[in-house]
Amino acid sequence: MNYLWGGMLLIGIVYGACTGNLNEVTEGAISASREAVMLAISLLGVTSMWTGLMEIAKKAGILEGITDKIRPFLRFLFPDIPNGHPSLERISVNLIANFFGLGAAATPPGLMAMEELERLEEERQKDKKSKEKAVRGRASKEMCTFLILNISSLQLIPVNVIAYRSQYGSVNPAAIVGPGILATTVSTAAAILFCRIMNRKMES
């Protein structure tokens, strides 16, 4: 990604210099920087509000209750993860945060869930007495499933998109909620179906 973005910036600067539009490139960079700061400030407010609500829900025991409710769903998606494994709790918190559109709040538990799943895979390799050494970074089917679920990301309230729409002058920023629920429901259903098909192919 560093090479990609760096290359795009370099190409833009060189093209602007060759076509005599270097002043426009400079003005565009300054304008975009100013806009990025304003957008970050607006996102900070919305994200802080919802992160605070999530923290209240956690201390009130609401998150724990939701986690218990979705446990059968997690068992369906991750049948090979042992009961009580710490990765299940991390996964549930990540999915709940994504469900409420809190991508920033979902990232830390998502990373911790991946670390737990990686440890679980290493333990499996040792238990099987594999001739290969346990390789860190090798994705298990649980890790792939979890990643695909995060990409599809079923959302009830797309907080970030609402903030973007509000920042850019939308008359009704929350109008995206209905279409967002529909789109992410379809994408998540497709992701779950894909994971189940691929997992069966791996087992056969």
PDB file of C-alpha atoms in Angstrom:
ATOM      1  CA  MET A   1       0.000   0.000   0.000  1.00  0.00           C
ATOM      2  CA  ASN A   2       2.880   2.373   0.738  1.00  0.00           C
ATOM      3  CA  TYR A   3       4.280   1.820  -2.740  1.00  0.00           C
ATOM      4  CA  LEU A   4       0.809   2.180  -4.292  1.00  0.00           C
ATOM      5  CA  TRP A   5      -0.053   5.487  -2.629  1.00  0.00           C
ATOM      6  CA  GLY A   6       3.489   6.807  -3.009  1.00  0.00           C
ATOM      7  CA  GLY A   7       3.442   5.940  -6.694  1.00  0.00           C
ATOM      8  CA  MET A   8       0.085   7.633  -7.236  1.00  0.00           C
ATOM      9  CA  LEU A   9       1.308  10.814  -5.541  1.00  0.00           C
ATOM     10  CA  LEU A  10       4.524  10.795  -7.544  1.00  0.00           C
ATOM     11  CA  ILE A  11       2.684  10.264 -10.834  1.00  0.00           C
ATOM     12  CA  GLY A  12       0.308  13.120 -10.022  1.00  0.00           C
ATOM     13  CA  ILE A  13       3.140  15.514  -9.207  1.00  0.00           C
ATOM     14  CA  VAL A  14       5.135  14.569 -12.323  1.00  0.00           C
ATOM     15  CA  TYR A  15       2.056  14.871 -14.540  1.00  0.00           C
ATOM     16  CA  GLY A  16       1.202  18.255 -13.034  1.00  0.00           C
ATOM     17  CA  ALA A  17       4.748  19.488 -13.632  1.00  0.00           C
ATOM     18  CA  CYS A  18       4.799  18.236 -17.222  1.00  0.00           C
ATOM     19  CA  THR A  19       1.438  19.814 -18.084  1.00  0.00           C
ATOM     20  CA  GLY A  20       2.126  23.099 -16.317  1.00  0.00           C
ATOM     21  CA  ASN A  21      -0.490  22.498 -13.639  1.00  0.00           C
ATOM     22  CA  LEU A  22       1.833  22.232 -10.653  1.00  0.00           C
ATOM     23  CA  ASN A  23       0.025  25.105  -8.900  1.00  0.00           C
ATOM     24  CA  GLU A  24      -3.258  23.179  -9.103  1.00  0.00           C
ATOM     25  CA  VAL A  25      -1.515  20.109  -7.637  1.00  0.00           C
ATOM     26  CA  THR A  26      -0.246  22.199  -4.710  1.00  0.00           C
ATOM     27  CA  GLU A  27      -3.649  23.801  -4.120  1.00  0.00           C
ATOM     28  CA  GLY A  28      -5.329  20.397  -4.327  1.00  0.00           C
ATOM     29  CA  ALA A  29      -2.949  18.934  -1.749  1.00  0.00           C
ATOM     30  CA  ILE A  30      -3.549  21.822   0.661  1.00  0.00           C
ATOM     31  CA  SER A  31      -7.324  21.709   0.153  1.00  0.00           C
ATOM     32  CA  ALA A  32      -7.447  17.940   0.622  1.00  0.00           C
ATOM     33  CA  SER A  33      -5.365  18.185   3.793  1.00  0.00           C
ATOM     34  CA  ARG A  34      -7.728  20.789   5.240  1.00  0.00           C
ATOM     35  CA  GLU A  35     -10.750  18.689   4.319  1.00  0.00           C
ATOM     36  CA  ALA A  36      -9.185  15.557   5.840  1.00  0.00           C
ATOM     37  CA  VAL A  37      -8.700  17.337   9.172  1.00  0.00           C
ATOM     38  CA  MET A  38     -12.308  18.572   9.212  1.00  0.00           C
ATOM     39  CA  LEU A  39     -13.594  15.116   8.335  1.00  0.00           C
ATOM     40  CA  ALA A  40     -11.461  13.520  11.056  1.00  0.00           C
ATOM     41  CA  ILE A  41     -12.873  15.958  13.633  1.00  0.00           C
ATOM     42  CA  SER A  42     -16.456  15.177  12.617  1.00  0.00           C
ATOM     43  CA  LEU A  43     -15.773  11.440  12.726  1.00  0.00           C
ATOM     44  CA  LEU A  44     -14.150  11.828  16.137  1.00  0.00           C
ATOM     45  CA  GLY A  45     -17.351  13.179  17.631  1.00  0.00           C
ATOM     46  CA  VAL A  46     -19.627  10.502  16.185  1.00  0.00           C
ATOM     47  CA  THR A  47     -17.225   7.660  16.940  1.00  0.00           C
ATOM     48  CA  SER A  48     -16.652   8.894  20.484  1.00  0.00           C
ATOM     49  CA  MET A  49     -20.389   8.981  21.141  1.00  0.00           C
ATOM     50  CA  TRP A  50     -20.980   5.420  19.943  1.00  0.00           C
ATOM     51  CA  THR A  51     -17.840   4.088  21.588  1.00  0.00           C
ATOM     52  CA  GLY A  52     -19.056   5.612  24.844  1.00  0.00           C
ATOM     53  CA  LEU A  53     -22.428   3.940  24.415  1.00  0.00           C
ATOM     54  CA  MET A  54     -20.670   0.631  23.790  1.00  0.00           C
ATOM     55  CA  GLU A  55     -18.672   1.079  26.996  1.00  0.00           C
ATOM     56  CA  ILE A  56     -21.886   1.790  28.925  1.00  0.00           C
ATOM     57  CA  ALA A  57     -23.466  -1.309  27.393  1.00  0.00           C
ATOM     58  CA  LYS A  58     -20.423  -3.351  28.406  1.00  0.00           C
ATOM     59  CA  LYS A  59     -20.502  -2.190  32.037  1.00  0.00           C
ATOM     60  CA  ALA A  60     -24.276  -2.684  32.183  1.00  0.00           C
ATOM     61  CA  GLY A  61     -23.901  -6.291  31.064  1.00  0.00           C
ATOM     62  CA  ILE A  62     -25.730  -5.723  27.790  1.00  0.00           C
ATOM     63  CA  LEU A  63     -22.792  -6.830  25.661  1.00  0.00           C
ATOM     64  CA  GLU A  64     -22.422  -9.997  27.712  1.00  0.00           C
ATOM     65  CA  GLY A  65     -26.101 -10.746  27.173  1.00  0.00           C
ATOM     66  CA  ILE A  66     -25.805 -10.170  23.438  1.00  0.00           C
ATOM     67  CA  THR A  67     -22.715 -12.390  23.351  1.00  0.00           C
ATOM     68  CA  ASP A  68     -24.707 -15.222  24.966  1.00  0.00           C
ATOM     69  CA  LYS A  69     -27.489 -14.721  22.425  1.00  0.00           C
ATOM     70  CA  ILE A  70     -25.183 -14.977  19.425  1.00  0.00           C
ATOM     71  CA  ARG A  71     -23.188 -17.908  20.815  1.00  0.00           C
ATOM     72  CA  PRO A  72     -25.199 -20.470  18.749  1.00  0.00           C
ATOM     73  CA  PHE A  73     -24.445 -18.352  15.658  1.00  0.00           C
ATOM     74  CA  LEU A  74     -20.739 -18.420  16.522  1.00  0.00           C
ATOM     75  CA  ARG A  75     -20.860 -22.200  17.030  1.00  0.00           C
ATOM     76  CA  PHE A  76     -22.432 -22.486  13.566  1.00  0.00           C
ATOM     77  CA  LEU A  77     -19.714 -20.379  11.970  1.00  0.00           C
ATOM     78  CA  PHE A  78     -16.782 -21.729  14.008  1.00  0.00           C
ATOM     79  CA  PRO A  79     -17.676 -25.314  14.964  1.00  0.00           C
ATOM     80  CA  ASP A  80     -14.058 -26.375  15.493  1.00  0.00           C
ATOM     81  CA  ILE A  81     -13.198 -23.712  18.079  1.00  0.00           C
ATOM     82  CA  PRO A  82     -13.342 -25.297  21.568  1.00  0.00           C
ATOM     83  CA  ASN A  83     -16.014 -24.080  23.987  1.00  0.00           C
ATOM     84  CA  GLY A  84     -14.716 -21.374  26.273  1.00  0.00           C
ATOM     85  CA  HIS A  85     -11.812 -20.483  24.004  1.00  0.00           C
ATOM     86  CA  PRO A  86     -10.905 -16.769  24.409  1.00  0.00           C
ATOM     87  CA  SER A  87     -11.145 -16.184  20.670  1.00  0.00           C
ATOM     88  CA  LEU A  88     -14.938 -16.617  20.796  1.00  0.00           C
ATOM     89  CA  GLU A  89     -15.342 -13.675  23.152  1.00  0.00           C
ATOM     90  CA  ARG A  90     -13.065 -11.503  21.023  1.00  0.00           C
ATOM     91  CA  ILE A  91     -14.956 -12.467  17.878  1.00  0.00           C
ATOM     92  CA  SER A  92     -18.333 -11.692  19.455  1.00  0.00           C
ATOM     93  CA  VAL A  93     -17.214  -8.236  20.621  1.00  0.00           C
ATOM     94  CA  ASN A  94     -15.825  -7.512  17.150  1.00  0.00           C
ATOM     95  CA  LEU A  95     -19.035  -8.574  15.406  1.00  0.00           C
ATOM     96  CA  ILE A  96     -21.192  -6.552  17.801  1.00  0.00           C
ATOM     97  CA  ALA A  97     -19.086  -3.428  17.292  1.00  0.00           C
ATOM     98  CA  ASN A  98     -19.232  -3.871  13.509  1.00  0.00           C
ATOM     99  CA  PHE A  99     -22.998  -4.436  13.745  1.00  0.00           C
ATOM    100  CA  PHE A 100     -23.370  -0.990  15.293  1.00  0.00           C
ATOM    101  CA  GLY A 101     -21.047   0.549  12.710  1.00  0.00           C
ATOM    102  CA  LEU A 102     -18.126   1.108  15.074  1.00  0.00           C
ATOM    103  CA  GLY A 103     -15.239   0.080  12.861  1.00  0.00           C
ATOM    104  CA  ALA A 104     -12.655   1.787  15.093  1.00  0.00           C
ATOM    105  CA  ALA A 105     -14.000   0.071  18.207  1.00  0.00           C
ATOM    106  CA  ALA A 106     -14.115  -3.279  16.384  1.00  0.00           C
ATOM    107  CA  THR A 107     -10.459  -3.232  15.349  1.00  0.00           C
ATOM    108  CA  PRO A 108      -8.753  -4.031  18.720  1.00  0.00           C
ATOM    109  CA  PRO A 109     -10.909  -7.095  19.539  1.00  0.00           C
ATOM    110  CA  GLY A 110     -10.588  -8.176  15.908  1.00  0.00           C
ATOM    111  CA  LEU A 111      -6.795  -8.146  16.103  1.00  0.00           C
ATOM    112  CA  MET A 112      -6.862  -9.982  19.441  1.00  0.00           C
ATOM    113  CA  ALA A 113      -9.236 -12.575  17.984  1.00  0.00           C
ATOM    114  CA  MET A 114      -6.814 -13.188  15.114  1.00  0.00           C
ATOM    115  CA  GLU A 115      -3.960 -13.654  17.583  1.00  0.00           C
ATOM    116  CA  GLU A 116      -5.995 -16.183  19.580  1.00  0.00           C
ATOM    117  CA  LEU A 117      -6.967 -18.044  16.417  1.00  0.00           C
ATOM    118  CA  GLU A 118      -3.314 -18.129  15.371  1.00  0.00           C
ATOM    119  CA  ARG A 119      -2.334 -19.653  18.739  1.00  0.00           C
ATOM    120  CA  LEU A 120      -5.118 -22.200  18.364  1.00  0.00           C
ATOM    121  CA  GLU A 121      -3.815 -23.223  14.938  1.00  0.00           C
ATOM    122  CA  GLU A 122      -0.278 -23.593  16.279  1.00  0.00           C
ATOM    123  CA  GLU A 123      -1.573 -25.823  19.080  1.00  0.00           C
ATOM    124  CA  ARG A 124      -3.378 -27.981  16.530  1.00  0.00           C
ATOM    125  CA  GLN A 125      -0.204 -28.397  14.509  1.00  0.00           C
ATOM    126  CA  LYS A 126       1.680 -29.477  17.610  1.00  0.00           C
ATOM    127  CA  ASP A 127      -1.078 -31.879  18.652  1.00  0.00           C
ATOM    128  CA  LYS A 128      -1.010 -33.515  15.223  1.00  0.00           C
ATOM    129  CA  LYS A 129       2.759 -33.888  15.550  1.00  0.00           C
ATOM    130  CA  SER A 130       3.139 -32.429  12.106  1.00  0.00           C
ATOM    131  CA  LYS A 131       6.543 -32.703  10.499  1.00  0.00           C
ATOM    132  CA  GLU A 132       6.277 -29.069   9.556  1.00  0.00           C
ATOM    133  CA  LYS A 133       7.079 -26.429  12.091  1.00  0.00           C
ATOM    134  CA  ALA A 134       4.208 -24.243  13.244  1.00  0.00           C
ATOM    135  CA  VAL A 135       4.262 -21.260  10.948  1.00  0.00           C
ATOM    136  CA  ARG A 136       3.079 -17.946  12.334  1.00  0.00           C
ATOM    137  CA  GLY A 137       0.892 -16.087   9.904  1.00  0.00           C
ATOM    138  CA  ARG A 138      -0.578 -19.165   8.206  1.00  0.00           C
ATOM    139  CA  ALA A 139      -4.332 -18.593   8.058  1.00  0.00           C
ATOM    140  CA  SER A 140      -6.626 -21.328   9.352  1.00  0.00           C
ATOM    141  CA  LYS A 141     -10.175 -21.736   8.055  1.00  0.00           C
ATOM    142  CA  GLU A 142     -11.478 -19.987  11.198  1.00  0.00           C
ATOM    143  CA  MET A 143      -9.217 -17.015  10.487  1.00  0.00           C
ATOM    144  CA  CYS A 144     -10.398 -16.865   6.871  1.00  0.00           C
ATOM    145  CA  THR A 145     -14.049 -17.066   7.952  1.00  0.00           C
ATOM    146  CA  PHE A 146     -13.559 -14.304  10.499  1.00  0.00           C
ATOM    147  CA  LEU A 147     -11.822 -12.077   7.942  1.00  0.00           C
ATOM    148  CA  ILE A 148     -14.577 -12.587   5.359  1.00  0.00           C
ATOM    149  CA  LEU A 149     -17.239 -11.761   7.957  1.00  0.00           C
ATOM    150  CA  ASN A 150     -15.419  -8.528   8.748  1.00  0.00           C
ATOM    151  CA  ILE A 151     -15.260  -7.620   5.070  1.00  0.00           C
ATOM    152  CA  SER A 152     -18.993  -8.238   4.580  1.00  0.00           C
ATOM    153  CA  SER A 153     -19.726  -6.479   7.916  1.00  0.00           C
ATOM    154  CA  LEU A 154     -23.447  -6.636   8.682  1.00  0.00           C
ATOM    155  CA  GLN A 155     -24.332  -3.180  10.048  1.00  0.00           C
ATOM    156  CA  LEU A 156     -27.413  -1.819  11.762  1.00  0.00           C
ATOM    157  CA  ILE A 157     -26.167   1.772  11.959  1.00  0.00           C
ATOM    158  CA  PRO A 158     -23.377   2.758   9.517  1.00  0.00           C
ATOM    159  CA  VAL A 159     -21.939   5.443  11.779  1.00  0.00           C
ATOM    160  CA  ASN A 160     -18.984   6.349   9.561  1.00  0.00           C
ATOM    161  CA  VAL A 161     -21.098   6.723   6.426  1.00  0.00           C
ATOM    162  CA  ILE A 162     -23.606   8.880   8.300  1.00  0.00           C
ATOM    163  CA  ALA A 163     -20.738  11.079   9.475  1.00  0.00           C
ATOM    164  CA  TYR A 164     -19.390  11.364   5.911  1.00  0.00           C
ATOM    165  CA  ARG A 165     -22.820  12.355   4.579  1.00  0.00           C
ATOM    166  CA  SER A 166     -23.273  14.907   7.337  1.00  0.00           C
ATOM    167  CA  GLN A 167     -19.824  16.389   6.674  1.00  0.00           C
ATOM    168  CA  TYR A 168     -20.576  16.825   2.978  1.00  0.00           C
ATOM    169  CA  GLY A 169     -23.928  18.557   3.513  1.00  0.00           C
ATOM    170  CA  SER A 170     -26.472  15.757   3.133  1.00  0.00           C
ATOM    171  CA  VAL A 171     -30.028  16.874   3.951  1.00  0.00           C
ATOM    172  CA  ASN A 172     -30.776  13.538   5.613  1.00  0.00           C
ATOM    173  CA  PRO A 173     -27.528  11.761   6.564  1.00  0.00           C
ATOM    174  CA  ALA A 174     -29.346   8.846   8.244  1.00  0.00           C
ATOM    175  CA  ALA A 175     -31.281   7.985   5.065  1.00  0.00           C
ATOM    176  CA  ILE A 176     -28.519   5.491   4.304  1.00  0.00           C
ATOM    177  CA  VAL A 177     -29.552   3.257   7.230  1.00  0.00           C
ATOM    178  CA  GLY A 178     -32.240   1.267   5.369  1.00  0.00           C
ATOM    179  CA  PRO A 179     -30.244   0.610   2.182  1.00  0.00           C
ATOM    180  CA  GLY A 180     -27.178  -0.088   4.337  1.00  0.00           C
ATOM    181  CA  ILE A 181     -28.973  -2.778   6.333  1.00  0.00           C
ATOM    182  CA  LEU A 182     -30.245  -4.390   3.113  1.00  0.00           C
ATOM    183  CA  ALA A 183     -26.854  -4.285   1.368  1.00  0.00           C
ATOM    184  CA  THR A 184     -24.856  -5.601   4.334  1.00  0.00           C
ATOM    185  CA  THR A 185     -27.426  -8.325   5.037  1.00  0.00           C
ATOM    186  CA  VAL A 186     -27.029  -9.612   1.478  1.00  0.00           C
ATOM    187  CA  SER A 187     -23.227  -9.341   1.610  1.00  0.00           C
ATOM    188  CA  THR A 188     -23.047 -11.146   4.969  1.00  0.00           C
ATOM    189  CA  ALA A 189     -25.381 -13.917   3.799  1.00  0.00           C
ATOM    190  CA  ALA A 190     -23.186 -14.375   0.718  1.00  0.00           C
ATOM    191  CA  ALA A 191     -20.075 -14.418   2.919  1.00  0.00           C
ATOM    192  CA  ILE A 192     -21.510 -17.083   5.232  1.00  0.00           C
ATOM    193  CA  LEU A 193     -22.573 -19.234   2.269  1.00  0.00           C
ATOM    194  CA  PHE A 194     -19.134 -18.883   0.692  1.00  0.00           C
ATOM    195  CA  CYS A 195     -17.387 -19.847   3.948  1.00  0.00           C
ATOM    196  CA  ARG A 196     -19.564 -22.931   4.440  1.00  0.00           C
ATOM    197  CA  ILE A 197     -18.947 -24.110   0.869  1.00  0.00           C
ATOM    198  CA  MET A 198     -15.187 -23.585   1.071  1.00  0.00           C
ATOM    199  CA  ASN A 199     -14.929 -25.235   4.494  1.00  0.00           C
ATOM    200  CA  ARG A 200     -16.705 -28.337   3.210  1.00  0.00           C
ATOM    201  CA  LYS A 201     -14.357 -28.472   0.236  1.00  0.00           C
ATOM    202  CA  MET A 202     -11.381 -28.290   2.596  1.00  0.00           C
ATOM    203  CA  GLU A 203     -12.778 -31.106   4.758  1.00  0.00           C
ATOM    204  CA  SER A 204     -13.547 -33.385   1.820  1.00  0.00           C
TER     205      SER A 204
END
